[in-house]
Coordinates of C-alpha atoms in Angstrom, one line a residue:
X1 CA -0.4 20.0 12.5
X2 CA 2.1 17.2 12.0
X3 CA 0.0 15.1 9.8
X4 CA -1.3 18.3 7.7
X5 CA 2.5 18.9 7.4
X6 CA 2.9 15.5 5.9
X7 CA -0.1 15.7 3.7
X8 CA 1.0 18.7 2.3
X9 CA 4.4 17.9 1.7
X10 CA 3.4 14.3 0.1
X11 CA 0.9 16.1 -2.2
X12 CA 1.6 19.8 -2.5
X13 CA -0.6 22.2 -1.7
X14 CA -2.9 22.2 -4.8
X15 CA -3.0 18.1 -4.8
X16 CA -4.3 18.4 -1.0
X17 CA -7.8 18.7 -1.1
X18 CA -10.1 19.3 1.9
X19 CA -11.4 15.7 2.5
X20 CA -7.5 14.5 2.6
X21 CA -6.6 17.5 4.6
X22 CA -9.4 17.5 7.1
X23 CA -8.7 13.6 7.3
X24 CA -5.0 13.9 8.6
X25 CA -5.9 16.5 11.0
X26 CA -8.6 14.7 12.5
X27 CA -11.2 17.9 12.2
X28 CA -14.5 18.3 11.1
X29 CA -15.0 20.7 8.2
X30 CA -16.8 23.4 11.0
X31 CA -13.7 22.8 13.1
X32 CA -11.0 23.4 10.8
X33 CA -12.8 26.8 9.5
X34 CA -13.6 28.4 13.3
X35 CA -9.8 27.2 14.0
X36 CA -7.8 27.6 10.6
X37 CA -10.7 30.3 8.1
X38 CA -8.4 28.4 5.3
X39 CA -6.1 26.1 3.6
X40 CA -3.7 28.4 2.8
X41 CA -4.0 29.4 6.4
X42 CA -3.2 26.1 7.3
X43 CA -0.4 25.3 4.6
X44 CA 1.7 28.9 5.7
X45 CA 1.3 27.6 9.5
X46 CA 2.8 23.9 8.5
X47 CA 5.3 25.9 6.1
X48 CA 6.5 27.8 9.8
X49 CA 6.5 24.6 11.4
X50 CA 8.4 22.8 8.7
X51 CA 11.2 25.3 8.9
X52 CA 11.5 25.2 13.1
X53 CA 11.3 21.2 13.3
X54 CA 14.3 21.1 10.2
X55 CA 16.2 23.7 12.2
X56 CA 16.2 21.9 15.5
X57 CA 17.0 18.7 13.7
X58 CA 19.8 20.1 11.4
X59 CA 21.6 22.2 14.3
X60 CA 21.1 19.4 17.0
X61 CA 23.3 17.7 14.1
X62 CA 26.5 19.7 14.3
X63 CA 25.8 21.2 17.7
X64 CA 29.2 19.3 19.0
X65 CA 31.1 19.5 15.6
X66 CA 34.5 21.5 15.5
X67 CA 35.3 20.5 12.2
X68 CA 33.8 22.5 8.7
X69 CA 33.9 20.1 6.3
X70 CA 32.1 17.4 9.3
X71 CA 29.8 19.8 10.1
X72 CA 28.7 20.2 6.5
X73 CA 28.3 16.5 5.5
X74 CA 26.3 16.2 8.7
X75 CA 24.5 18.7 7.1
X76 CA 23.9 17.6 3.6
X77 CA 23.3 13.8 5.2
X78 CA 20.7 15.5 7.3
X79 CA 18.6 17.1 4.7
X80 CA 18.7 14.4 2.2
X81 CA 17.6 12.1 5.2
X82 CA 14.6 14.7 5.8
X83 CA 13.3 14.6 2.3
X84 CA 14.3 10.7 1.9
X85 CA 10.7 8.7 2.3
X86 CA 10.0 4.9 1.0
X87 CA 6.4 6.2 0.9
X88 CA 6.4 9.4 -1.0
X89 CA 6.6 8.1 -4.5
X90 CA 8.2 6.1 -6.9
X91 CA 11.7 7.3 -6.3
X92 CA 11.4 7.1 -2.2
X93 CA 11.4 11.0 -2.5
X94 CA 9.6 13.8 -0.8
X95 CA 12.2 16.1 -1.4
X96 CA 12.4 19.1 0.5
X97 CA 9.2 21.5 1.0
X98 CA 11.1 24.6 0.2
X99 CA 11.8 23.4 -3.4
X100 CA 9.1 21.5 -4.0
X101 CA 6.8 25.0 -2.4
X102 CA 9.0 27.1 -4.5
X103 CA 8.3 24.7 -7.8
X104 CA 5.0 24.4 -7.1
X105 CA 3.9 28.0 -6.2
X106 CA 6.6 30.0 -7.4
X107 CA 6.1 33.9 -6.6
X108 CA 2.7 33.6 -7.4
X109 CA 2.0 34.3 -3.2
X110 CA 4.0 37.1 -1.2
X111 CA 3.3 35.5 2.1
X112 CA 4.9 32.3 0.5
X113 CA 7.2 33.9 -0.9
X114 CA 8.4 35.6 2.6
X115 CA 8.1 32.2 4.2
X116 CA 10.2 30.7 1.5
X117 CA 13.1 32.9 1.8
X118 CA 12.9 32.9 5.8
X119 CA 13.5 29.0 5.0
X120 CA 16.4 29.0 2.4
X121 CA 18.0 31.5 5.3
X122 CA 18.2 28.8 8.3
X123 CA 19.6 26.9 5.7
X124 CA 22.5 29.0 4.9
X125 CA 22.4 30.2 8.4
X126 CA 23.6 26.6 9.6
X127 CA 25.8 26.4 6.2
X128 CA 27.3 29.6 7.4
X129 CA 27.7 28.2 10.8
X130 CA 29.4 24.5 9.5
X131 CA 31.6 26.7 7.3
X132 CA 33.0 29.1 9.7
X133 CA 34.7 26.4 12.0
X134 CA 38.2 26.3 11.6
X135 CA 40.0 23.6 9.5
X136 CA 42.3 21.4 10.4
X137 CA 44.7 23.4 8.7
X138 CA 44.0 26.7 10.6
X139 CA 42.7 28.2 7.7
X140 CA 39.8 30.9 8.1
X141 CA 37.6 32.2 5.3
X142 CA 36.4 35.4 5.0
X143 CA 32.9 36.3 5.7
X144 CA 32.3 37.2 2.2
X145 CA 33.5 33.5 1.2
X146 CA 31.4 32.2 3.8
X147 CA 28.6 33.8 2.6
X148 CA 28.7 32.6 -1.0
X149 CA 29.7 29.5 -0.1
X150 CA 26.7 28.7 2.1
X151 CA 24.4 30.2 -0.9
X152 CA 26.2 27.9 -3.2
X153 CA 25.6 24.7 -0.7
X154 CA 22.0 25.5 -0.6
X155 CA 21.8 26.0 -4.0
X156 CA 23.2 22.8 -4.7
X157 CA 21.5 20.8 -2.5
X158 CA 18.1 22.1 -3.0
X159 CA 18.6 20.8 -6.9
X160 CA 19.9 17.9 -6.0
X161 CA 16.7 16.9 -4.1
X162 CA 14.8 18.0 -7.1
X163 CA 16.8 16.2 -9.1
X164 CA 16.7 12.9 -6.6
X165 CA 12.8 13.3 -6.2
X166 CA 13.0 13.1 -10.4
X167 CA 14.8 9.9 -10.3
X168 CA 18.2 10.9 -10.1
X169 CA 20.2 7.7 -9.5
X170 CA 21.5 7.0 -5.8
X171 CA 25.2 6.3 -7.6
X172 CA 24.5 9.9 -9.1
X173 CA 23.1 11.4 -5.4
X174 CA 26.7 10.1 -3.6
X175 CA 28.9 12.1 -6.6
X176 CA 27.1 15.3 -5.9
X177 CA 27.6 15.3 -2.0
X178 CA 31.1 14.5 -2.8
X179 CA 31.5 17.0 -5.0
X180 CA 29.8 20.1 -2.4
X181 CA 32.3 18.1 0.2
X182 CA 35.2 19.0 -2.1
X183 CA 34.2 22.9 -2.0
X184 CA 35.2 22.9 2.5
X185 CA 38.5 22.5 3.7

């Protein structure tokens, strides 16, 4: 499921055709219908996948972090290092397979849809999590300012990776993690 995964997220779902996609996984085309019945089958289960593996990776990250704005540059770092790859394309980004999902698809799939949401939440479930920590300062926020915080953060960072798989200039990339960075105390 790992190379499907990459497939997938290199080429979308509509730009991964069967041969490509029944290359990566190593199956024969009577395989991968007894085992998957479909591509979109296949896509929703590497969509699943996706969002455990970036979970793991992104909480692993600021597991032993006791400070908020630490904990949310780790994360930022994290993600753009995720959807950072020298191979994707012409910019050296894959961005991140929520967005590029979301662009590609758009509401046009409930199931997607679900999946999509269930995603953006462990992102500003670990946002939430960063932001909560107490400053330096002693200062706590309010779970309401937590809350739209973390939705901001996501929000932010999920067009910056658009905006970086577009060509946005690395100069460009740095300003705008400064700039969420300047949002945590």
């Amino acid at each position: 499921m790992k190379e499907a995964l990459k497939t997938f997220w290199q080429r979308g779902f509509e730009g991964t055709n069967m041969p490509e996609l029944l290359g990566s996984m190593g199956v024969g085309r009577a395989s991968f219908y007894n085992a998957f019945g479909s591509k979109r089958e296949v896509f929703l289960q590497i969509l699943d996948l996706y969002f455990e593996t970036v979970r793991a990776h992104l909480e692993g990250l600021i597991s032993d972090v006791s400070d908020p704005r630490n904990a949310v540059a780790l994360l930022i770092d994290g993600i753009l290092d995720v959807a950072k790859s020298p191979e994707a394309n012409a910019t050296g980004w894959r961005g991140c397979l929520i967005g590029n999902t979301a662009l590609e698809l758009g509401a046009d799939d409930k199931e997607v849809v679900a999946r999509l949401k269930t995603g953006v939440e462990i992102l500003r479930a670990l946002f939430r999590k960063a932001i909560s920590l107490p400053s330096s300062a002693g200062a706590k926020r309010s779970r309401r300012e937590i809350d739209q915080v973390a939705l901001q953060l996501v929000a932010n960072v999920q067009g910056l990776l658009v905006l970086a798989k577009s060509g946005l200039s690395d100069a460009d990339i740095k300003s705008a993690r400064s700039t969420m960075l300047a949002t945590i105390s």
